[in-house]
Coordinates of C-alpha atoms in Angstrom, one line a residue:
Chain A
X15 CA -9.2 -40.6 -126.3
X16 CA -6.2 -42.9 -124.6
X17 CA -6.5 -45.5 -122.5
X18 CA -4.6 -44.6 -119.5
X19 CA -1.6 -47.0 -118.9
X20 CA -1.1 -46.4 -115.4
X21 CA -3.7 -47.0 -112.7
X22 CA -3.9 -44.3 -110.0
X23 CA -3.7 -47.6 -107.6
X24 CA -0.5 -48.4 -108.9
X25 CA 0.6 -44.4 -108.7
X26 CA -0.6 -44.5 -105.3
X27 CA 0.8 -47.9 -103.9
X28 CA 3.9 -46.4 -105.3
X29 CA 4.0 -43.5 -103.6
X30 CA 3.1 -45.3 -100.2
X31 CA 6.0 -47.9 -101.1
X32 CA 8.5 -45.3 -101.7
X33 CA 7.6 -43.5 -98.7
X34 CA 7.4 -46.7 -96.2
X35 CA 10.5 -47.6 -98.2
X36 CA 12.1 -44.0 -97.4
X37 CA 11.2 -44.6 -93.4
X38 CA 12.7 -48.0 -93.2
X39 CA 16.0 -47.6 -95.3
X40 CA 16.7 -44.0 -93.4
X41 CA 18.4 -45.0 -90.3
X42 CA 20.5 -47.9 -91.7
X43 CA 21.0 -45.9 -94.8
X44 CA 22.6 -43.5 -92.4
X45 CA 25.0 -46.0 -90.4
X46 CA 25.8 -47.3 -94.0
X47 CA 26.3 -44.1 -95.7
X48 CA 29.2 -43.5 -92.8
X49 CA 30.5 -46.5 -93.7
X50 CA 31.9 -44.9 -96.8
X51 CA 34.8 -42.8 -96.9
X52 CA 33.5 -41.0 -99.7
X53 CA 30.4 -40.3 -98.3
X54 CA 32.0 -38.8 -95.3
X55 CA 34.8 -36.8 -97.3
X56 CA 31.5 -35.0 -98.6
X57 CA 29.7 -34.7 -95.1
X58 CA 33.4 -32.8 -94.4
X59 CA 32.9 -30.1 -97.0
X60 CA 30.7 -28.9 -94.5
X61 CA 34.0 -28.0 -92.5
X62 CA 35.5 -26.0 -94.7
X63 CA 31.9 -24.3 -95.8
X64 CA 31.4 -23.4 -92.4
X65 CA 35.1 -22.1 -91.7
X66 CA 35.2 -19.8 -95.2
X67 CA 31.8 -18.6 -93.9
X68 CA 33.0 -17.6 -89.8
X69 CA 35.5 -16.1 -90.9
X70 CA 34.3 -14.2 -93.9
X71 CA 32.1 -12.7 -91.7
X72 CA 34.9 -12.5 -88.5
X73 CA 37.0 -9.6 -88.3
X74 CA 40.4 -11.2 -87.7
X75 CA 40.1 -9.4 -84.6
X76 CA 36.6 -9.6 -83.2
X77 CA 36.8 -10.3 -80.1
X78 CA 35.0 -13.6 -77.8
X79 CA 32.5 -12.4 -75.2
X80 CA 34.2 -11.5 -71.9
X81 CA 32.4 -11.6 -68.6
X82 CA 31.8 -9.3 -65.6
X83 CA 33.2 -11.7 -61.8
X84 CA 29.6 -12.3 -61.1
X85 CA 29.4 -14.9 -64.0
X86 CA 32.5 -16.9 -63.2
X87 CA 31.2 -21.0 -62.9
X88 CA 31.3 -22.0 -58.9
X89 CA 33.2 -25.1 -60.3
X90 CA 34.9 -25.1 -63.7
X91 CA 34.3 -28.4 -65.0
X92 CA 37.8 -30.3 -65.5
X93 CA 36.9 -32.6 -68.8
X94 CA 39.7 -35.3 -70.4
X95 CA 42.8 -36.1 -68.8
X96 CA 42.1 -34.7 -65.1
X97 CA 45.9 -35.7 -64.1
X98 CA 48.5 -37.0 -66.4
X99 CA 49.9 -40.0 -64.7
X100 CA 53.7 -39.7 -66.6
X101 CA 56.5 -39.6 -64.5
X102 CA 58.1 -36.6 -66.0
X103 CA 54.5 -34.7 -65.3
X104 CA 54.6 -36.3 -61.8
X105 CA 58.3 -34.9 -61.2
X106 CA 57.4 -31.8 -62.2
X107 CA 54.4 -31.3 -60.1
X108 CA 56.5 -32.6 -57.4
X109 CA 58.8 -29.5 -57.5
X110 CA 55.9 -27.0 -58.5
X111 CA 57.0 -27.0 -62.2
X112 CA 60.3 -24.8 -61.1
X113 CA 61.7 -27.5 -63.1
X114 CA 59.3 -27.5 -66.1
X115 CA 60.1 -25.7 -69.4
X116 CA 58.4 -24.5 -72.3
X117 CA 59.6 -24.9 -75.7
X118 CA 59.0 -23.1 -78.6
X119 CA 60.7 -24.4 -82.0
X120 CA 60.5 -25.6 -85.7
X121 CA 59.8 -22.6 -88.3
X122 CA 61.5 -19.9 -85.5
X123 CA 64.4 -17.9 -85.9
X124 CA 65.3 -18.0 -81.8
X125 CA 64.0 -21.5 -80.7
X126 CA 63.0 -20.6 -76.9
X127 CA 63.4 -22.3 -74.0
X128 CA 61.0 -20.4 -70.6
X129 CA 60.4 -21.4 -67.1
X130 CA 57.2 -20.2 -65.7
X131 CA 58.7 -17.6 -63.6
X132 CA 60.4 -16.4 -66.9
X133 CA 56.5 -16.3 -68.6
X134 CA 55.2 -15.0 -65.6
X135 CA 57.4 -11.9 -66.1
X136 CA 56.6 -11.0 -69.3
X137 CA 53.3 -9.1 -70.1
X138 CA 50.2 -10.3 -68.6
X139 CA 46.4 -10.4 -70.5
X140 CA 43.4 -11.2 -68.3
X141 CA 40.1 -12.5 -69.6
X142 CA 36.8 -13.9 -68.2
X143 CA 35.8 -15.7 -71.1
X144 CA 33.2 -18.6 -71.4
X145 CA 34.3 -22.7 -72.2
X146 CA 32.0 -24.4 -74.3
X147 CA 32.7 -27.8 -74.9
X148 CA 32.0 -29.8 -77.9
X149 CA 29.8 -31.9 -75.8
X150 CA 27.6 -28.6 -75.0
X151 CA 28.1 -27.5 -71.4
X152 CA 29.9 -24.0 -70.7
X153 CA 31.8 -22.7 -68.2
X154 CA 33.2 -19.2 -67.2
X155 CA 36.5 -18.7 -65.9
X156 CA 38.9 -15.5 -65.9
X157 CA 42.3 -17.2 -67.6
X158 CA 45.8 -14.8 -66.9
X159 CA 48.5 -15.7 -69.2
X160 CA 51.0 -14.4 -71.7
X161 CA 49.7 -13.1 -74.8
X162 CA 51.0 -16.1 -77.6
X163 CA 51.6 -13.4 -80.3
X164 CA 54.3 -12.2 -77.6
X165 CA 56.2 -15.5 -77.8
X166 CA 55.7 -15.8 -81.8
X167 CA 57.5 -12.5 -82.1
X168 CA 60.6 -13.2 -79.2
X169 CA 61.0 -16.4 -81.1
X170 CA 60.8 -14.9 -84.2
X171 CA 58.1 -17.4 -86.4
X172 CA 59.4 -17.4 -90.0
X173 CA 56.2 -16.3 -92.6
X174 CA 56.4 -19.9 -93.8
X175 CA 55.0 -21.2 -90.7
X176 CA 51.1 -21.5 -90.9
X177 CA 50.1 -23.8 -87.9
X178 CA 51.3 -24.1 -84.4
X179 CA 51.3 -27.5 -82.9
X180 CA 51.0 -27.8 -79.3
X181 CA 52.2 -30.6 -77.3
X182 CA 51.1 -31.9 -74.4
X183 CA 52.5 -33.4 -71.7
X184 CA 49.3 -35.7 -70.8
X185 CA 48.5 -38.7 -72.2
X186 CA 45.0 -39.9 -73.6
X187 CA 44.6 -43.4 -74.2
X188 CA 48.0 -44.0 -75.0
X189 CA 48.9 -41.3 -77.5
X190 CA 50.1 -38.2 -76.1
X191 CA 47.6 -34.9 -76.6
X192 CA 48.0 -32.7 -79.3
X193 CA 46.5 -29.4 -81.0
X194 CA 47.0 -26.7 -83.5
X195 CA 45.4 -23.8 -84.8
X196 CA 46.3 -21.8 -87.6
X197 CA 48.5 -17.9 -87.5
X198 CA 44.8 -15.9 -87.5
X199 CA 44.1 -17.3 -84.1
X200 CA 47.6 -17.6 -83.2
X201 CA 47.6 -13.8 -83.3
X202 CA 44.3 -13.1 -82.0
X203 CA 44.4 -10.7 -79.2
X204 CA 42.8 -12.9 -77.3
X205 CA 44.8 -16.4 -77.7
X206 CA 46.7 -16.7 -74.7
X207 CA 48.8 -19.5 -72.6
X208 CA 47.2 -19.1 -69.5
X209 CA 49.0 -20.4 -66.1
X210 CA 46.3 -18.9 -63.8
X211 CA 42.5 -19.5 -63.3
X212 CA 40.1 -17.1 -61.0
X213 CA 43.3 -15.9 -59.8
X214 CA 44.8 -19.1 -58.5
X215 CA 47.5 -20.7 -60.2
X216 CA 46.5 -23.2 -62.8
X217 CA 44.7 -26.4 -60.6
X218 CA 46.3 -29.6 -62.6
X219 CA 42.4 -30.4 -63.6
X220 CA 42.7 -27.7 -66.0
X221 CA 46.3 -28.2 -67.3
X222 CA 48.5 -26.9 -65.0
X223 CA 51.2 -25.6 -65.7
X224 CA 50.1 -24.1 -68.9
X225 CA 47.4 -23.9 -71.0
X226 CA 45.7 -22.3 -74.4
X227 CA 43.2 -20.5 -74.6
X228 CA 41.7 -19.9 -78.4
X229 CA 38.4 -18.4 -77.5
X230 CA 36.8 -18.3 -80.7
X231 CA 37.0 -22.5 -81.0
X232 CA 35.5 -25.0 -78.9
X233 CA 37.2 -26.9 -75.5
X234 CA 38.8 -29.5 -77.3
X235 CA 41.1 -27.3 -79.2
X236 CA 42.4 -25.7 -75.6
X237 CA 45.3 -27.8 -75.1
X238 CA 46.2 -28.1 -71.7
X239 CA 49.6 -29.2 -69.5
X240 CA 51.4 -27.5 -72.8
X241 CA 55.5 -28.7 -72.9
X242 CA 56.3 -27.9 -76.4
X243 CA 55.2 -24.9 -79.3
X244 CA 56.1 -26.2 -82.8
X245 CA 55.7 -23.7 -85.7
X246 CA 54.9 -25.9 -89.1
X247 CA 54.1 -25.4 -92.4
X248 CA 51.9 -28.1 -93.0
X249 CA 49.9 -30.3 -90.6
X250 CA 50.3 -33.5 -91.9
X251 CA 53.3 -34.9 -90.6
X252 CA 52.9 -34.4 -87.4
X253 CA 51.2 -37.4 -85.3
X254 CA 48.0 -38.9 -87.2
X255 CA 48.1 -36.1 -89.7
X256 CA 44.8 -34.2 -89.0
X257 CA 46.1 -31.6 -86.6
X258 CA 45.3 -33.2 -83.1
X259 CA 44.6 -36.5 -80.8
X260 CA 40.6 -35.4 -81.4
X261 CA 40.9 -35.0 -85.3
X262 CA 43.1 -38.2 -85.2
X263 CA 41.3 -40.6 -83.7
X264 CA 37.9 -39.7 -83.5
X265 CA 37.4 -37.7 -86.5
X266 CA 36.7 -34.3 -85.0
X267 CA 36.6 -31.2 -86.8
X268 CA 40.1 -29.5 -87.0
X269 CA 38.0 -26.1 -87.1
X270 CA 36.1 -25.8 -84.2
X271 CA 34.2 -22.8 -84.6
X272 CA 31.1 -24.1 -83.9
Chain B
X19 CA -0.7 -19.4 -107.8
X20 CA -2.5 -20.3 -110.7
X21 CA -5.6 -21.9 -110.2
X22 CA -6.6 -22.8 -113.8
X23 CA -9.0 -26.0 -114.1
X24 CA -8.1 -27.8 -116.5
X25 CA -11.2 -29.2 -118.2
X26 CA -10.1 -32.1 -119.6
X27 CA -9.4 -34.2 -116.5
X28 CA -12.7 -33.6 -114.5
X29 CA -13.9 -36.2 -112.5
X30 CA -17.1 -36.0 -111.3
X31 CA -17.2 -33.0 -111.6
X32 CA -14.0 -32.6 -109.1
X33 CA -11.1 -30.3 -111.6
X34 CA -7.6 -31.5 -111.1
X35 CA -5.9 -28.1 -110.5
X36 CA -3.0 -26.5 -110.5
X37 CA -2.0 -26.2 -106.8
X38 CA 2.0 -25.8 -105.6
X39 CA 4.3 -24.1 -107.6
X40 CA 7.6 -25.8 -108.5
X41 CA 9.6 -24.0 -105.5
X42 CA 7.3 -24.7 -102.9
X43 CA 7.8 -28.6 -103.7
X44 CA 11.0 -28.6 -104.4
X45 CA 11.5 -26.9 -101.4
X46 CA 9.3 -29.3 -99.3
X47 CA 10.7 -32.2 -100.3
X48 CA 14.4 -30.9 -99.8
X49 CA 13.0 -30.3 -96.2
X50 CA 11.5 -33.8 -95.8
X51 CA 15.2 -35.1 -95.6
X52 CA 17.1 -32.0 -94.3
X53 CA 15.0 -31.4 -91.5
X54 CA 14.8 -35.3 -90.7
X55 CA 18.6 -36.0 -90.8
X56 CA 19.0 -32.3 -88.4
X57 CA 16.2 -33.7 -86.1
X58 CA 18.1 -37.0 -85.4
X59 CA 21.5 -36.0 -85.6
X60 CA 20.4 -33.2 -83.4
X61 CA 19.4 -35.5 -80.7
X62 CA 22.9 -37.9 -80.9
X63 CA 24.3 -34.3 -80.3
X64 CA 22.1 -34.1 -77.7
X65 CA 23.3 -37.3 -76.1
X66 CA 26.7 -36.2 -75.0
X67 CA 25.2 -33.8 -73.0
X68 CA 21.4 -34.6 -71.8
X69 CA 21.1 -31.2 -69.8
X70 CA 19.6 -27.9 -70.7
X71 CA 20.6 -24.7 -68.9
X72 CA 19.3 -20.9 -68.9
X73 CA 21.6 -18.5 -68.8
X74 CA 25.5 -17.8 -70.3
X75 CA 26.6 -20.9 -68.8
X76 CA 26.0 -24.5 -67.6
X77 CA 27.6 -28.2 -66.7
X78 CA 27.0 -30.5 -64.7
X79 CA 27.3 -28.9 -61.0
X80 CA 24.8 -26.0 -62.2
X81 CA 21.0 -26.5 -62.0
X82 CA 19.0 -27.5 -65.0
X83 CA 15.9 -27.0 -66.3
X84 CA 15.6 -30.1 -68.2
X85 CA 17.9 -33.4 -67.8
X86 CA 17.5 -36.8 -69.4
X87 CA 19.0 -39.3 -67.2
X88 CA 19.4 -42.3 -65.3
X89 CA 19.4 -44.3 -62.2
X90 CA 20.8 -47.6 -61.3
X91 CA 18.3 -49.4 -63.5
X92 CA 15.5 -46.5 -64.7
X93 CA 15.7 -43.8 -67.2
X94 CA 13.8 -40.5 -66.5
X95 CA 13.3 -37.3 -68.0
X96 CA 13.6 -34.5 -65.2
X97 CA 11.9 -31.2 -66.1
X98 CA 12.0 -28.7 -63.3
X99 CA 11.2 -30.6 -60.4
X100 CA 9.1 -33.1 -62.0
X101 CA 9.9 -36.7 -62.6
X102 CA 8.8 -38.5 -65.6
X103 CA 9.7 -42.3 -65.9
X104 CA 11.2 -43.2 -69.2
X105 CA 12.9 -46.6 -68.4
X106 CA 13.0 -48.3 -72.2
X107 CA 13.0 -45.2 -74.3
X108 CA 15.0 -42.4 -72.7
X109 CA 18.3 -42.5 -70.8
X110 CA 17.8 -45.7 -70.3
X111 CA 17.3 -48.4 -73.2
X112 CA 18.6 -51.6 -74.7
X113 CA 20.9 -51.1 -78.3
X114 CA 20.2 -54.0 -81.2
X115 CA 22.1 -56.4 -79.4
X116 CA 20.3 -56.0 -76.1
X117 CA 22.9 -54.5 -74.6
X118 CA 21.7 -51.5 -71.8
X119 CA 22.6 -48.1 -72.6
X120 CA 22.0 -44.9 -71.0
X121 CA 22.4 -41.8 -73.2
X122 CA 19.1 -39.8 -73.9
X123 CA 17.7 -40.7 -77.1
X124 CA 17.6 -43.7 -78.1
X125 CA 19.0 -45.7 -81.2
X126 CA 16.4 -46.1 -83.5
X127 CA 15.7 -41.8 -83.1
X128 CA 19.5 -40.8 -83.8
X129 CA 21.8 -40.3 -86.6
X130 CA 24.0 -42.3 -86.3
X131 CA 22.9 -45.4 -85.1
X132 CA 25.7 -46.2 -82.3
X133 CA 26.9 -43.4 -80.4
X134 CA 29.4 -40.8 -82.2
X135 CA 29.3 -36.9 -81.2
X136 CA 31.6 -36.3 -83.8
X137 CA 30.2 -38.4 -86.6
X138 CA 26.6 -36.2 -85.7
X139 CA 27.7 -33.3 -85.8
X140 CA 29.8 -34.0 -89.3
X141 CA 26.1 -34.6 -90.5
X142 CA 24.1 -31.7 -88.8
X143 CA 26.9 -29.2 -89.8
X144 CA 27.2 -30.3 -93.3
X145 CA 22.8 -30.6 -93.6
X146 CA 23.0 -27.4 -91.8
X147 CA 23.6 -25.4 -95.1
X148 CA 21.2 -27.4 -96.8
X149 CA 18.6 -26.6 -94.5
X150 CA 20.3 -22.6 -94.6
X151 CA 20.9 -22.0 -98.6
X152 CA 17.5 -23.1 -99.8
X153 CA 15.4 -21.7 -97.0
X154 CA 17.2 -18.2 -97.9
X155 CA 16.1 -18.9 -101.3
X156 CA 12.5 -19.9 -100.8
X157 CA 12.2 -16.6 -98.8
X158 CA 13.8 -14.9 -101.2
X159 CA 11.1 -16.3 -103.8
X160 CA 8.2 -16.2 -100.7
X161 CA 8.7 -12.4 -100.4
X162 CA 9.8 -11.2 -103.5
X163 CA 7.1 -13.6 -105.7
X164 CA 4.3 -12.9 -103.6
X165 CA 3.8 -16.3 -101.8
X166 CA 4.6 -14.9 -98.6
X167 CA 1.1 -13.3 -99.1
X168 CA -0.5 -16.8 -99.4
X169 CA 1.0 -18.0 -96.3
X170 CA 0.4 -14.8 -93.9
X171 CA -2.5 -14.8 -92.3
X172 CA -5.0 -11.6 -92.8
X173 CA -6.4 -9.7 -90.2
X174 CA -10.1 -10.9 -90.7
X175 CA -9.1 -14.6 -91.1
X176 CA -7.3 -13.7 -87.0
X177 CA -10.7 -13.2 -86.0
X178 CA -10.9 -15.7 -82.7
X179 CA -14.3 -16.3 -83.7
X180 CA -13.0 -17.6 -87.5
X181 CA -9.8 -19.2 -85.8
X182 CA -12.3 -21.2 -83.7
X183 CA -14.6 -22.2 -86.2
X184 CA -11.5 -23.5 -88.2
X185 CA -10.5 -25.6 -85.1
X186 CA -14.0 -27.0 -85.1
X187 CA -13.9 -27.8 -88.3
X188 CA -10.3 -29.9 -88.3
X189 CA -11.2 -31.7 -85.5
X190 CA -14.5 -32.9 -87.1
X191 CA -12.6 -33.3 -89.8
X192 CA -14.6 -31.3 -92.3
X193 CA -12.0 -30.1 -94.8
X194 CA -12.3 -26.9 -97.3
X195 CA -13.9 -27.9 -100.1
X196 CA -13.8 -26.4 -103.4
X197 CA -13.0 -23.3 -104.5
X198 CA -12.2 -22.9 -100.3
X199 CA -9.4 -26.0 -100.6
X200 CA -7.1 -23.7 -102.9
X201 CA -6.7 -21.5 -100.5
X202 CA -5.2 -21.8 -97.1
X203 CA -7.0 -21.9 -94.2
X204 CA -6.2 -19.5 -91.3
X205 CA -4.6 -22.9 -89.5
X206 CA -2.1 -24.0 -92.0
X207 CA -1.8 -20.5 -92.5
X208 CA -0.4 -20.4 -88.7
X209 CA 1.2 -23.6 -88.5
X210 CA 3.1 -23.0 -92.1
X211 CA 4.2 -19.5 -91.7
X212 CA 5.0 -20.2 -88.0
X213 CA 7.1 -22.8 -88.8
X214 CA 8.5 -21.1 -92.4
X215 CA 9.1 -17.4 -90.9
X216 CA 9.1 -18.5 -87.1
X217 CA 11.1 -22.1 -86.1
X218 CA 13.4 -22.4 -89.1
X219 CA 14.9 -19.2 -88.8
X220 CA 15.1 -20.0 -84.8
X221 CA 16.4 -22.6 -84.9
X222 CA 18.8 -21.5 -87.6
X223 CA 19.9 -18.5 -85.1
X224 CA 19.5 -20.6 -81.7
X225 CA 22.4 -22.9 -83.3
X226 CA 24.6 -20.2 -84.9
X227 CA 24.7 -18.5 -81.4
X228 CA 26.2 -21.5 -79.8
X229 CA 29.1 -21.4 -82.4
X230 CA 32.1 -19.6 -80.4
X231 CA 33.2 -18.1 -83.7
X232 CA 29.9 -16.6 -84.0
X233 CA 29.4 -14.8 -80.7
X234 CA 32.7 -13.3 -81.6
X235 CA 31.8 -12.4 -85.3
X236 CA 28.1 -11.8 -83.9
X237 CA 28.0 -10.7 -80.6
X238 CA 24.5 -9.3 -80.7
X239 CA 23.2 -13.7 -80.8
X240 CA 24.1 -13.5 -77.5
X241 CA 22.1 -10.9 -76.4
X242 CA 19.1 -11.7 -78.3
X243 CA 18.9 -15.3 -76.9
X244 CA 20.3 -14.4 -72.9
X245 CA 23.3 -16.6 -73.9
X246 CA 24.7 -19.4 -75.2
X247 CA 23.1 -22.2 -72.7
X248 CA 19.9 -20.4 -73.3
X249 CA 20.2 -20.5 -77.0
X250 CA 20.9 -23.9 -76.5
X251 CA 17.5 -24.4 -74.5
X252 CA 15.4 -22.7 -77.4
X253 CA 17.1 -24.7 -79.1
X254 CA 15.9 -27.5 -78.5
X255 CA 12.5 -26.4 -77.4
X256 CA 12.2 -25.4 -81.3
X257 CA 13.2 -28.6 -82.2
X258 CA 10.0 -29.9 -80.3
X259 CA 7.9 -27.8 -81.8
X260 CA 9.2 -29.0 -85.2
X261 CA 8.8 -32.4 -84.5
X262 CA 5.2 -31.9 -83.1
X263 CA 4.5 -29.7 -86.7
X264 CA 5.7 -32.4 -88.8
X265 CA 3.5 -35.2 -86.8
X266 CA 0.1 -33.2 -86.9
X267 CA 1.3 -32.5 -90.5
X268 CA 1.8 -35.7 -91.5
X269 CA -1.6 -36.9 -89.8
X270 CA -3.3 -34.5 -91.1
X271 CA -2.3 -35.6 -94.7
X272 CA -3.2 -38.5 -94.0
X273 CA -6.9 -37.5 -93.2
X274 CA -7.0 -35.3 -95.6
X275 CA -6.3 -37.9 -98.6
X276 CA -2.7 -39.0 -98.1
X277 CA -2.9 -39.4 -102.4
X278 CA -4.3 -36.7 -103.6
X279 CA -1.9 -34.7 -101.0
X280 CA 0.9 -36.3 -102.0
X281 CA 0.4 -35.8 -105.6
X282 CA -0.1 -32.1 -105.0
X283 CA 3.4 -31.9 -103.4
X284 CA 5.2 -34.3 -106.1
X285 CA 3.1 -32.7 -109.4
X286 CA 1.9 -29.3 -108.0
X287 CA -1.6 -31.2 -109.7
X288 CA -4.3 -31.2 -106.8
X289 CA -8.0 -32.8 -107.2
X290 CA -10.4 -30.5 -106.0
X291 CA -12.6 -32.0 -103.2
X292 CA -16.6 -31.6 -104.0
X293 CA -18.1 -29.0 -102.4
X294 CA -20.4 -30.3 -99.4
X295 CA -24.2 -29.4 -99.5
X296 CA -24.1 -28.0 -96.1
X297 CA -20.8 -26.0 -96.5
X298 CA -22.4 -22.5 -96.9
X299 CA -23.4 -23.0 -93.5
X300 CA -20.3 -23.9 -91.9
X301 CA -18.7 -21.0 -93.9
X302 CA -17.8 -17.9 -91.6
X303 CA -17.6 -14.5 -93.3

């Protein structure tokens, strides 16, 4: 027979210790564990986990909910810049944006340059789709715009170019607004520059003149008072690097699927 | 499960057995961190919005069914039309360094500390699959390697009249005993599976169907829940329920022998409490 070398008192004051330990170490752990750019590149895994996953199981072309009238929000909630205070945005506003243009450039064969009565002409796609914002409120609005795939193919976006970048006209902070999203929902049926909400042209609140819509992402990604459409290769040359103002400064997902 | 004694550590006549097989604890104790770092990161998610809605849509000029706000100098937590007072713990609170702050949940109950949507949700989306990959597993192993079995309940043990003689027996605290304590009883039967085949998987839906992508992919979330503000209410409601499972279970380990429990979950080796004299008696066929 052996003599036991551990007592179950020790066992057992070990396991309360590791568990009181556990308790009290969690939430600084936490804090500290952010600290660590290491630690965080891991949490970001998650990112990329999540976007193989949606769209593994995504057809390229499944399509966002859309809404019957009934469902449209009384008040579509206006969230970030609610006016940008630039002159140029103020001088256009002034003269109803007849003076505004819209850009599209970089990896293109025809660089374009269209007014909104020229985008106005061209084929129109209604939707009533629903908002959800990072934050967690939604909102339902029907969005009338120009297909983007429509532009992509007038300008003629080389099959180099795998992001478009939009710029904005607005500032936030002090650093001018920015997206992008990648070709599969640039040429989702759905992803349109919309210039009109609940039939009224676009209210400056929610980025009037123009604005994207990516329905499949979440609000932060739907640029709004759009001046510029830059096709790129990559996305790290452009401002902070990570693919928009959110991603660059305070280290929001560029995929914003869920 | 195997329920071997093994005869050479009885004491007093009370068998250390063979309890929890290796998934079940390696499961559990996955869980104990998972679904502690989703709780609190959950609720700093929470915090940049402190409003629930019913329905496909919701912000701040719709009605809600739940809001956690504040006053001038008051926190409250609004359900329906009834006011509760939180000043000091929700929507209204003092940080580490004293200073007032007014989002729902408080510090000390969020991941992280300070305020960060973005830092949350890089923690509840990346925990998210750890909560996702091993629970598919262990149901995998509960249904295939009979386990499920051990945690359903059976028709006889549904029984109200059993059910209430097993409430009357946890809340004077008279435990199963022997043989009866490898086994369990009809209300960890419904506590466990509820929480193993009912809230995980809820919750694990409830949050996909608040992913854009996945109404798109899945548009069939959105009908099963009544939308995406309502998935977000259940939600959260499942959240609840999860946080009152783990503080009843953690209390009731603690009445139950908080060492002999623990050792259970950490060596699958569980001492076998004596039967009582009287427990025929309390015994319900």
């Amino acid at each position: 027979m052996t003599i036991p070398t551990k007592s179950p008192l020790t066992r057992r004051s070990l396991i309360a210790g590791a568990g009181l330990a556990g308790a009290g170490l969690l939430l600084p752990g936490c804090d500290r564990l952010d600290q660590s750019p290491a630690f965080r590149e891991t949490l970001r895994l998650g990112e990329r986990v999540t976007m193989g996953a949606q769209r593994l199981v995504s057809d390229r072309t499944a399509l966002a909910r859309e809404y019957d009238g009934g469902d449209i929000s009384p008040i579509f909630r206006s969230n970030g810049t609610r006016m940008p205070g630039t002159p140029d945005y103020a001088a256009w506003l002034a003269g109803g944006f007849a003076d505004w243009r819209l850009a599209v450039d970089g990896m293109v064969a025809r660089p374009l340059s269209l007014s909104l009565a020229q985008l106005g002409a061209m084929p129109v796609r209604e939707q009533t789709t629903r908002h959800d914002c990072v934050e967690g409120w939604s909102a339902i609005g029907r969005w009338t715009g120009t297909p983007l795939k429509l532009l992509l193919d007038a300008a003629g976006v080389r099959n180099t170019a795998r992001y478009l970048i939009f710029h904005c006209a607005d500032l936030y902070g002090a650093r001018p607004y920015y997206e992008s999203i990648d070709m599969i929902d640039a040429l989702h049926p759905q992803t349109i520059l919309a210039w009109a909400l609940n039939g009224r042209m676009l209210p400056v609140g929610n980025g009037a003149p123009l604005r994207l819509r990516v329905e499949r992402q979440l609000g932060y990604k739907q640029a709004k008072y759009i001046t510029r459409i830059e096709a790129v290769a990559t996305l790290a040359t452009s401002y902070g690097g990570k693919g928009g103002l959110w991603e660059d400064t305070n280290d929001y997902e560029w995929y914003a699927g869920i | 499960m195997a329920t071997r004694i093994r005869t050479d550590s009885v004491t007093d006549g009370r068998p250390l057995v063979k309890r929890h097989g290796w998934p079940v604890r390696v499961w559990h104790w996955i869980n104990a961190v998972v679904v502690i770092v989703m709780l609190m990161s959950g609720l700093m998610i929470f915090n940049a919005h402190g409003r629930l809605y019913w329905g496909q849509s919701g912000a701040n000029t719709d009605a809600a069914w739940l809001e956690i706000g504040s006053t001038a100098d008051a926190g409250y937590l609004q359900l329906g039309s009834v006011r509760v007072p939180t000043t000091g713990v929700l929507g209204y609170w003092r940080n580490g360094e004293g200073v007032v702050q007014r989002r729902a949940f408080p510090g000390w109950a969020t991941i992280p500390t300070a305020y960060s949507l973005s830092a949350a949700r890089r923690w509840h989306l990346f925990f998210a699959w750890l909560l996702v990959v091993p629970g598919l597993l262990f149901w995998l192993w509960s249904v295939v390697g009979g386990h499920a079995r051990a945690l359903l309940p059976m028709r006889t043990e549904l029984a109200p009249r059993h059910v209430w003689a097993d409430i009357r027996n946890h809340a004077r605290l008279r435990f199963p005993a022997g043989q009866a304590a490898l086994k369990y009883n009809i209300l960890q039967k419904l506590s466990y599976s509820g929480v193993v085949f009912g809230l995980l998987p809820l919750l694990v839906l409830t949050g996909l169907a608040m992913s854009p992508a996945m109404n798109a992919a899945w548009p069939w979330l959105l009908d099963l829940f009544g939308g995406r503000q309502s998935a977000r209410s259940l939600h959260f409601i499942a959240m609840v329920l999860l946080a009152a499972f783990i503080v009843v279970h953690l209390l009731m380990v603690v009445l139950a022998g908080p060492y002999n429990e623990i050792r259970s979950m950490v060596t699958g080796r569980f001492r076998l409490p004596a039967e009582r004299a009287d427990a025929k008696a309390e015994e319900v066929a």
